[in-house]
Amino acid sequence: MNTVFEQPADLLGAAGQHLGYSDWVEIDQQRINLFANATGDHQWIHVDPVKAAEGPFGKTIAHGYLTLSLANLFLPQIMEVRNTSMGVNYGCEKVRFPSAVPVGSNVRGGGEVISAEEVKGGVQVVVRMTIEVEGSDRPACVIDTISRFFP
């Protein structure tokens, strides 16, 4: 279930509001390999299950930037802003990768509105997205996403 804002201006009073959680997504080897092909990052810890089994994680792990990119999947699942002409990704701040995402893990995103302010023609909102690994005490990624919504 996502949090719905009827219009961009409704974000202005939302600082501190938790937005909920996305669906779980499995990080399988195919997703990791596709990301490696898209980015050219074929480091063995990501794409070589045999060598990775002998490595520090005991199996392949997702790229940090793959985990980060899932914010784009999760954000619309936890937050909907209605009555907009468009919403745009404006950037991000403070990206951290506290723990690895082993192949076969399930991850999901949770979010909290950190701030919202008026910008020319719309509203800019910062949402702290925490991407968790099912069964882990530490998040895989914490990112402050910046979005702009225009009526």
PDB file of N, CA and C in Angstrom, residues 43-126:
ATOM      1  N   GLN A  43      32.858  -7.615 -12.538  1.00  0.00           N
ATOM      2  CA  GLN A  43      33.726  -8.088 -11.464  1.00  0.00           C
ATOM      3  C   GLN A  43      33.224  -9.458 -10.972  1.00  0.00           C
ATOM      4  N   TRP A  44      34.142 -10.340 -10.671  1.00  0.00           N
ATOM      5  CA  TRP A  44      33.822 -11.729 -10.326  1.00  0.00           C
ATOM      6  C   TRP A  44      32.890 -11.854  -9.136  1.00  0.00           C
ATOM      7  N   ILE A  45      32.933 -10.936  -8.185  1.00  0.00           N
ATOM      8  CA  ILE A  45      32.050 -11.052  -7.017  1.00  0.00           C
ATOM      9  C   ILE A  45      30.580 -10.940  -7.414  1.00  0.00           C
ATOM     10  N   HIS A  46      30.338 -10.422  -8.616  1.00  0.00           N
ATOM     11  CA  HIS A  46      28.968 -10.279  -9.112  1.00  0.00           C
ATOM     12  C   HIS A  46      28.570 -11.384 -10.094  1.00  0.00           C
ATOM     13  N   VAL A  47      29.482 -11.793 -10.968  1.00  0.00           N
ATOM     14  CA  VAL A  47      29.075 -12.627 -12.118  1.00  0.00           C
ATOM     15  C   VAL A  47      29.700 -14.015 -12.180  1.00  0.00           C
ATOM     16  N   ASP A  48      30.592 -14.358 -11.278  1.00  0.00           N
ATOM     17  CA  ASP A  48      31.241 -15.678 -11.321  1.00  0.00           C
ATOM     18  C   ASP A  48      30.873 -16.477 -10.066  1.00  0.00           C
ATOM     19  N   PRO A  49      29.765 -17.241 -10.127  1.00  0.00           N
ATOM     20  CA  PRO A  49      29.328 -17.985  -8.942  1.00  0.00           C
ATOM     21  C   PRO A  49      30.367 -18.955  -8.386  1.00  0.00           C
ATOM     22  N   VAL A  50      31.172 -19.578  -9.251  1.00  0.00           N
ATOM     23  CA  VAL A  50      32.170 -20.539  -8.781  1.00  0.00           C
ATOM     24  C   VAL A  50      33.253 -19.822  -7.966  1.00  0.00           C
ATOM     25  N   LYS A  51      33.831 -18.779  -8.530  1.00  0.00           N
ATOM     26  CA  LYS A  51      34.878 -18.029  -7.819  1.00  0.00           C
ATOM     27  C   LYS A  51      34.298 -17.321  -6.594  1.00  0.00           C
ATOM     28  N   ALA A  52      33.077 -16.774  -6.727  1.00  0.00           N
ATOM     29  CA  ALA A  52      32.459 -16.050  -5.614  1.00  0.00           C
ATOM     30  C   ALA A  52      32.175 -16.965  -4.420  1.00  0.00           C
ATOM     31  N   ALA A  53      31.938 -18.245  -4.687  1.00  0.00           N
ATOM     32  CA  ALA A  53      31.707 -19.201  -3.596  1.00  0.00           C
ATOM     33  C   ALA A  53      32.918 -19.296  -2.682  1.00  0.00           C
ATOM     34  N   GLU A  54      34.112 -19.035  -3.233  1.00  0.00           N
ATOM     35  CA  GLU A  54      35.361 -19.056  -2.460  1.00  0.00           C
ATOM     36  C   GLU A  54      35.710 -17.682  -1.893  1.00  0.00           C
ATOM     37  N   GLY A  55      34.943 -16.668  -2.263  1.00  0.00           N
ATOM     38  CA  GLY A  55      35.248 -15.288  -1.875  1.00  0.00           C
ATOM     39  C   GLY A  55      34.656 -14.894  -0.536  1.00  0.00           C
ATOM     40  N   PRO A  56      34.747 -13.600  -0.218  1.00  0.00           N
ATOM     41  CA  PRO A  56      34.361 -13.115   1.111  1.00  0.00           C
ATOM     42  C   PRO A  56      32.872 -13.204   1.421  1.00  0.00           C
ATOM     43  N   PHE A  57      32.012 -13.303   0.401  1.00  0.00           N
ATOM     44  CA  PHE A  57      30.569 -13.335   0.636  1.00  0.00           C
ATOM     45  C   PHE A  57      29.979 -14.733   0.489  1.00  0.00           C
ATOM     46  N   GLY A  58      30.768 -15.697   0.006  1.00  0.00           N
ATOM     47  CA  GLY A  58      30.307 -17.069  -0.135  1.00  0.00           C
ATOM     48  C   GLY A  58      29.400 -17.330  -1.326  1.00  0.00           C
ATOM     49  N   LYS A  59      29.087 -16.294  -2.060  1.00  0.00           N
ATOM     50  CA  LYS A  59      28.267 -16.379  -3.266  1.00  0.00           C
ATOM     51  C   LYS A  59      28.331 -15.031  -3.957  1.00  0.00           C
ATOM     52  N   THR A  60      27.754 -14.929  -5.135  1.00  0.00           N
ATOM     53  CA  THR A  60      27.755 -13.632  -5.819  1.00  0.00           C
ATOM     54  C   THR A  60      26.868 -12.649  -5.062  1.00  0.00           C
ATOM     55  N   ILE A  61      27.160 -11.377  -5.274  1.00  0.00           N
ATOM     56  CA  ILE A  61      26.375 -10.306  -4.655  1.00  0.00           C
ATOM     57  C   ILE A  61      25.956  -9.313  -5.741  1.00  0.00           C
ATOM     58  N   ALA A  62      24.868  -8.619  -5.464  1.00  0.00           N
ATOM     59  CA  ALA A  62      24.404  -7.569  -6.366  1.00  0.00           C
ATOM     60  C   ALA A  62      25.373  -6.393  -6.324  1.00  0.00           C
ATOM     61  N   HIS A  63      25.494  -5.712  -7.437  1.00  0.00           N
ATOM     62  CA  HIS A  63      26.247  -4.460  -7.484  1.00  0.00           C
ATOM     63  C   HIS A  63      25.566  -3.449  -6.553  1.00  0.00           C
ATOM     64  N   GLY A  64      26.352  -2.617  -5.907  1.00  0.00           N
ATOM     65  CA  GLY A  64      25.758  -1.557  -5.095  1.00  0.00           C
ATOM     66  C   GLY A  64      24.849  -0.668  -5.929  1.00  0.00           C
ATOM     67  N   TYR A  65      25.286  -0.354  -7.148  1.00  0.00           N
ATOM     68  CA  TYR A  65      24.480   0.531  -7.987  1.00  0.00           C
ATOM     69  C   TYR A  65      23.226  -0.157  -8.512  1.00  0.00           C
ATOM     70  N   LEU A  66      23.228  -1.474  -8.594  1.00  0.00           N
ATOM     71  CA  LEU A  66      21.986  -2.190  -8.909  1.00  0.00           C
ATOM     72  C   LEU A  66      20.999  -1.984  -7.765  1.00  0.00           C
ATOM     73  N   THR A  67      21.474  -2.169  -6.550  1.00  0.00           N
ATOM     74  CA  THR A  67      20.614  -1.972  -5.380  1.00  0.00           C
ATOM     75  C   THR A  67      20.088  -0.542  -5.343  1.00  0.00           C
ATOM     76  N   LEU A  68      20.969   0.411  -5.576  1.00  0.00           N
ATOM     77  CA  LEU A  68      20.572   1.821  -5.612  1.00  0.00           C
ATOM     78  C   LEU A  68      19.506   2.071  -6.672  1.00  0.00           C
ATOM     79  N   SER A  69      19.674   1.483  -7.845  1.00  0.00           N
ATOM     80  CA  SER A  69      18.740   1.731  -8.942  1.00  0.00           C
ATOM     81  C   SER A  69      17.331   1.245  -8.629  1.00  0.00           C
ATOM     82  N   LEU A  70      17.192   0.325  -7.682  1.00  0.00           N
ATOM     83  CA  LEU A  70      15.867  -0.169  -7.323  1.00  0.00           C
ATOM     84  C   LEU A  70      15.023   0.891  -6.626  1.00  0.00           C
ATOM     85  N   ALA A  71      15.646   1.969  -6.167  1.00  0.00           N
ATOM     86  CA  ALA A  71      14.868   3.083  -5.606  1.00  0.00           C
ATOM     87  C   ALA A  71      13.859   3.578  -6.639  1.00  0.00           C
ATOM     88  N   ASN A  72      14.228   3.519  -7.912  1.00  0.00           N
ATOM     89  CA  ASN A  72      13.337   3.944  -8.989  1.00  0.00           C
ATOM     90  C   ASN A  72      12.125   3.022  -9.118  1.00  0.00           C
ATOM     91  N   LEU A  73      12.277   1.762  -8.780  1.00  0.00           N
ATOM     92  CA  LEU A  73      11.163   0.813  -8.759  1.00  0.00           C
ATOM     93  C   LEU A  73      10.320   0.991  -7.501  1.00  0.00           C
ATOM     94  N   PHE A  74      10.980   1.178  -6.369  1.00  0.00           N
ATOM     95  CA  PHE A  74      10.289   1.185  -5.081  1.00  0.00           C
ATOM     96  C   PHE A  74       9.558   2.491  -4.776  1.00  0.00           C
ATOM     97  N   LEU A  75      10.113   3.617  -5.172  1.00  0.00           N
ATOM     98  CA  LEU A  75       9.512   4.903  -4.794  1.00  0.00           C
ATOM     99  C   LEU A  75       8.057   5.030  -5.238  1.00  0.00           C
ATOM    100  N   PRO A  76       7.712   4.716  -6.495  1.00  0.00           N
ATOM    101  CA  PRO A  76       6.299   4.819  -6.877  1.00  0.00           C
ATOM    102  C   PRO A  76       5.394   3.796  -6.180  1.00  0.00           C
ATOM    103  N   GLN A  77       5.992   2.731  -5.650  1.00  0.00           N
ATOM    104  CA  GLN A  77       5.196   1.758  -4.905  1.00  0.00           C
ATOM    105  C   GLN A  77       4.821   2.269  -3.520  1.00  0.00           C
ATOM    106  N   ILE A  78       5.636   3.181  -2.967  1.00  0.00           N
ATOM    107  CA  ILE A  78       5.348   3.663  -1.613  1.00  0.00           C
ATOM    108  C   ILE A  78       4.743   5.060  -1.590  1.00  0.00           C
ATOM    109  N   MET A  79       4.828   5.775  -2.707  1.00  0.00           N
ATOM    110  CA  MET A  79       4.340   7.157  -2.724  1.00  0.00           C
ATOM    111  C   MET A  79       3.724   7.485  -4.077  1.00  0.00           C
ATOM    112  N   GLU A  80       2.520   8.041  -4.053  1.00  0.00           N
ATOM    113  CA  GLU A  80       1.852   8.484  -5.272  1.00  0.00           C
ATOM    114  C   GLU A  80       1.463   9.944  -5.090  1.00  0.00           C
ATOM    115  N   VAL A  81       1.806  10.763  -6.065  1.00  0.00           N
ATOM    116  CA  VAL A  81       1.404  12.167  -6.050  1.00  0.00           C
ATOM    117  C   VAL A  81       0.457  12.351  -7.230  1.00  0.00           C
ATOM    118  N   ARG A  82      -0.795  12.621  -6.914  1.00  0.00           N
ATOM    119  CA  ARG A  82      -1.822  12.779  -7.943  1.00  0.00           C
ATOM    120  C   ARG A  82      -1.888  14.223  -8.432  1.00  0.00           C
ATOM    121  N   ASN A  83      -2.637  14.402  -9.491  1.00  0.00           N
ATOM    122  CA  ASN A  83      -2.886  15.727 -10.059  1.00  0.00           C
ATOM    123  C   ASN A  83      -1.588  16.453 -10.399  1.00  0.00           C
ATOM    124  N   THR A  84      -0.702  15.728 -11.071  1.00  0.00           N
ATOM    125  CA  THR A  84       0.564  16.302 -11.516  1.00  0.00           C
ATOM    126  C   THR A  84       0.636  16.251 -13.035  1.00  0.00           C
ATOM    127  N   SER A  85       1.355  17.210 -13.600  1.00  0.00           N
ATOM    128  CA  SER A  85       1.641  17.140 -15.032  1.00  0.00           C
ATOM    129  C   SER A  85       2.858  16.268 -15.265  1.00  0.00           C
ATOM    130  N   MET A  86       3.756  16.241 -14.274  1.00  0.00           N
ATOM    131  CA  MET A  86       4.920  15.357 -14.333  1.00  0.00           C
ATOM    132  C   MET A  86       5.639  15.339 -12.997  1.00  0.00           C
ATOM    133  N   GLY A  87       6.373  14.244 -12.816  1.00  0.00           N
ATOM    134  CA  GLY A  87       7.289  14.112 -11.695  1.00  0.00           C
ATOM    135  C   GLY A  87       8.641  13.746 -12.272  1.00  0.00           C
ATOM    136  N   VAL A  88       9.708  14.306 -11.716  1.00  0.00           N
ATOM    137  CA  VAL A  88      11.048  14.026 -12.236  1.00  0.00           C
ATOM    138  C   VAL A  88      11.997  13.688 -11.089  1.00  0.00           C
ATOM    139  N   ASN A  89      12.946  12.795 -11.394  1.00  0.00           N
ATOM    140  CA  ASN A  89      14.049  12.558 -10.469  1.00  0.00           C
ATOM    141  C   ASN A  89      14.992  13.742 -10.595  1.00  0.00           C
ATOM    142  N   TYR A  90      15.283  14.378  -9.478  1.00  0.00           N
ATOM    143  CA  TYR A  90      16.156  15.542  -9.513  1.00  0.00           C
ATOM    144  C   TYR A  90      17.575  15.205  -9.058  1.00  0.00           C
ATOM    145  N   GLY A  91      17.701  14.120  -8.304  1.00  0.00           N
ATOM    146  CA  GLY A  91      19.029  13.724  -7.850  1.00  0.00           C
ATOM    147  C   GLY A  91      18.951  12.903  -6.581  1.00  0.00           C
ATOM    148  N   CYS A  92      20.098  12.759  -5.945  1.00  0.00           N
ATOM    149  CA  CYS A  92      20.149  12.056  -4.675  1.00  0.00           C
ATOM    150  C   CYS A  92      21.292  12.606  -3.841  1.00  0.00           C
ATOM    151  N   GLU A  93      21.165  12.359  -2.572  1.00  0.00           N
ATOM    152  CA  GLU A  93      22.169  12.778  -1.596  1.00  0.00           C
ATOM    153  C   GLU A  93      22.473  11.602  -0.681  1.00  0.00           C
ATOM    154  N   LYS A  94      23.633  11.602  -0.075  1.00  0.00           N
ATOM    155  CA  LYS A  94      23.975  10.671   0.993  1.00  0.00           C
ATOM    156  C   LYS A  94      23.647   9.224   0.676  1.00  0.00           C
ATOM    157  N   VAL A  95      24.233   8.675  -0.329  1.00  0.00           N
ATOM    158  CA  VAL A  95      24.040   7.266  -0.650  1.00  0.00           C
ATOM    159  C   VAL A  95      25.053   6.437   0.137  1.00  0.00           C
ATOM    160  N   ARG A  96      24.567   5.396   0.804  1.00  0.00           N
ATOM    161  CA  ARG A  96      25.434   4.487   1.557  1.00  0.00           C
ATOM    162  C   ARG A  96      25.013   3.049   1.287  1.00  0.00           C
ATOM    163  N   PHE A  97      25.987   2.124   1.334  1.00  0.00           N
ATOM    164  CA  PHE A  97      25.748   0.698   1.137  1.00  0.00           C
ATOM    165  C   PHE A  97      26.248  -0.061   2.374  1.00  0.00           C
ATOM    166  N   PRO A  98      25.474  -0.080   3.459  1.00  0.00           N
ATOM    167  CA  PRO A  98      25.940  -0.705   4.703  1.00  0.00           C
ATOM    168  C   PRO A  98      26.150  -2.211   4.649  1.00  0.00           C
ATOM    169  N   SER A  99      25.454  -2.913   3.738  1.00  0.00           N
ATOM    170  CA  SER A  99      25.656  -4.362   3.651  1.00  0.00           C
ATOM    171  C   SER A  99      25.424  -4.841   2.222  1.00  0.00           C
ATOM    172  N   ALA A 100      25.977  -6.001   1.929  1.00  0.00           N
ATOM    173  CA  ALA A 100      25.861  -6.596   0.598  1.00  0.00           C
ATOM    174  C   ALA A 100      24.492  -7.267   0.424  1.00  0.00           C
ATOM    175  N   VAL A 101      24.135  -7.476  -0.849  1.00  0.00           N
ATOM    176  CA  VAL A 101      22.909  -8.194  -1.202  1.00  0.00           C
ATOM    177  C   VAL A 101      23.316  -9.493  -1.893  1.00  0.00           C
ATOM    178  N   PRO A 102      23.339 -10.611  -1.152  1.00  0.00           N
ATOM    179  CA  PRO A 102      23.704 -11.891  -1.760  1.00  0.00           C
ATOM    180  C   PRO A 102      22.657 -12.341  -2.783  1.00  0.00           C
ATOM    181  N   VAL A 103      23.104 -13.002  -3.836  1.00  0.00           N
ATOM    182  CA  VAL A 103      22.188 -13.549  -4.834  1.00  0.00           C
ATOM    183  C   VAL A 103      21.141 -14.408  -4.127  1.00  0.00           C
ATOM    184  N   GLY A 104      19.904 -14.314  -4.599  1.00  0.00           N
ATOM    185  CA  GLY A 104      18.811 -15.057  -3.994  1.00  0.00           C
ATOM    186  C   GLY A 104      18.091 -14.315  -2.883  1.00  0.00           C
ATOM    187  N   SER A 105      18.604 -13.153  -2.500  1.00  0.00           N
ATOM    188  CA  SER A 105      17.973 -12.365  -1.440  1.00  0.00           C
ATOM    189  C   SER A 105      16.729 -11.656  -1.947  1.00  0.00           C
ATOM    190  N   ASN A 106      15.831 -11.376  -1.021  1.00  0.00           N
ATOM    191  CA  ASN A 106      14.682 -10.516  -1.291  1.00  0.00           C
ATOM    192  C   ASN A 106      14.963  -9.149  -0.686  1.00  0.00           C
ATOM    193  N   VAL A 107      14.675  -8.105  -1.448  1.00  0.00           N
ATOM    194  CA  VAL A 107      14.868  -6.745  -0.967  1.00  0.00           C
ATOM    195  C   VAL A 107      13.570  -5.960  -1.145  1.00  0.00           C
ATOM    196  N   ARG A 108      13.410  -4.922  -0.324  1.00  0.00           N
ATOM    197  CA  ARG A 108      12.284  -3.998  -0.458  1.00  0.00           C
ATOM    198  C   ARG A 108      12.724  -2.625   0.006  1.00  0.00           C
ATOM    199  N   GLY A 109      11.947  -1.639  -0.377  1.00  0.00           N
ATOM    200  CA  GLY A 109      12.255  -0.268   0.016  1.00  0.00           C
ATOM    201  C   GLY A 109      11.197   0.290   0.944  1.00  0.00           C
ATOM    202  N   GLY A 110      11.658   1.029   1.923  1.00  0.00           N
ATOM    203  CA  GLY A 110      10.778   1.795   2.803  1.00  0.00           C
ATOM    204  C   GLY A 110      11.199   3.246   2.723  1.00  0.00           C
ATOM    205  N   GLY A 111      10.284   4.163   2.981  1.00  0.00           N
ATOM    206  CA  GLY A 111      10.647   5.559   2.828  1.00  0.00           C
ATOM    207  C   GLY A 111      10.035   6.475   3.858  1.00  0.00           C
ATOM    208  N   GLU A 112      10.709   7.596   4.058  1.00  0.00           N
ATOM    209  CA  GLU A 112      10.245   8.647   4.956  1.00  0.00           C
ATOM    210  C   GLU A 112      10.523   9.991   4.295  1.00  0.00           C
ATOM    211  N   VAL A 113       9.544  10.880   4.372  1.00  0.00           N
ATOM    212  CA  VAL A 113       9.740  12.232   3.847  1.00  0.00           C
ATOM    213  C   VAL A 113      10.664  12.989   4.802  1.00  0.00           C
ATOM    214  N   ILE A 114      11.778  13.458   4.261  1.00  0.00           N
ATOM    215  CA  ILE A 114      12.740  14.217   5.063  1.00  0.00           C
ATOM    216  C   ILE A 114      12.429  15.705   4.993  1.00  0.00           C
ATOM    217  N   SER A 115      12.125  16.184   3.783  1.00  0.00           N
ATOM    218  CA  SER A 115      11.786  17.602   3.626  1.00  0.00           C
ATOM    219  C   SER A 115      11.007  17.793   2.339  1.00  0.00           C
ATOM    220  N   ALA A 116      10.318  18.916   2.267  1.00  0.00           N
ATOM    221  CA  ALA A 116       9.615  19.310   1.043  1.00  0.00           C
ATOM    222  C   ALA A 116       9.593  20.830   1.008  1.00  0.00           C
ATOM    223  N   GLU A 117       9.812  21.358  -0.192  1.00  0.00           N
ATOM    224  CA  GLU A 117       9.816  22.818  -0.333  1.00  0.00           C
ATOM    225  C   GLU A 117       9.329  23.206  -1.721  1.00  0.00           C
ATOM    226  N   GLU A 118       8.818  24.398  -1.788  1.00  0.00           N
ATOM    227  CA  GLU A 118       8.388  24.910  -3.081  1.00  0.00           C
ATOM    228  C   GLU A 118       9.608  25.243  -3.926  1.00  0.00           C
ATOM    229  N   VAL A 119       9.510  24.903  -5.206  1.00  0.00           N
ATOM    230  CA  VAL A 119      10.503  25.288  -6.206  1.00  0.00           C
ATOM    231  C   VAL A 119       9.725  25.900  -7.359  1.00  0.00           C
ATOM    232  N   LYS A 120      10.409  26.545  -8.262  1.00  0.00           N
ATOM    233  CA  LYS A 120       9.727  27.220  -9.363  1.00  0.00           C
ATOM    234  C   LYS A 120       8.792  26.250 -10.096  1.00  0.00           C
ATOM    235  N   GLY A 121       7.508  26.492  -9.967  1.00  0.00           N
ATOM    236  CA  GLY A 121       6.507  25.711 -10.676  1.00  0.00           C
ATOM    237  C   GLY A 121       6.078  24.425 -10.021  1.00  0.00           C
ATOM    238  N   GLY A 122       6.649  24.067  -8.861  1.00  0.00           N
ATOM    239  CA  GLY A 122       6.288  22.794  -8.257  1.00  0.00           C
ATOM    240  C   GLY A 122       6.786  22.623  -6.841  1.00  0.00           C
ATOM    241  N   VAL A 123       6.943  21.368  -6.442  1.00  0.00           N
ATOM    242  CA  VAL A 123       7.389  21.026  -5.097  1.00  0.00           C
ATOM    243  C   VAL A 123       8.529  20.015  -5.203  1.00  0.00           C
ATOM    244  N   GLN A 124       9.568  20.266  -4.438  1.00  0.00           N
ATOM    245  CA  GLN A 124      10.690  19.332  -4.349  1.00  0.00           C
ATOM    246  C   GLN A 124      10.590  18.588  -3.022  1.00  0.00           C
ATOM    247  N   VAL A 125      10.725  17.268  -3.088  1.00  0.00           N
ATOM    248  CA  VAL A 125      10.633  16.448  -1.886  1.00  0.00           C
ATOM    249  C   VAL A 125      11.867  15.559  -1.792  1.00  0.00           C
ATOM    250  N   VAL A 126      12.387  15.441  -0.569  1.00  0.00           N
ATOM    251  CA  VAL A 126      13.482  14.523  -0.284  1.00  0.00           C
ATOM    252  C   VAL A 126      12.900  13.362   0.513  1.00  0.00           C
TER     253      VAL A 126
END
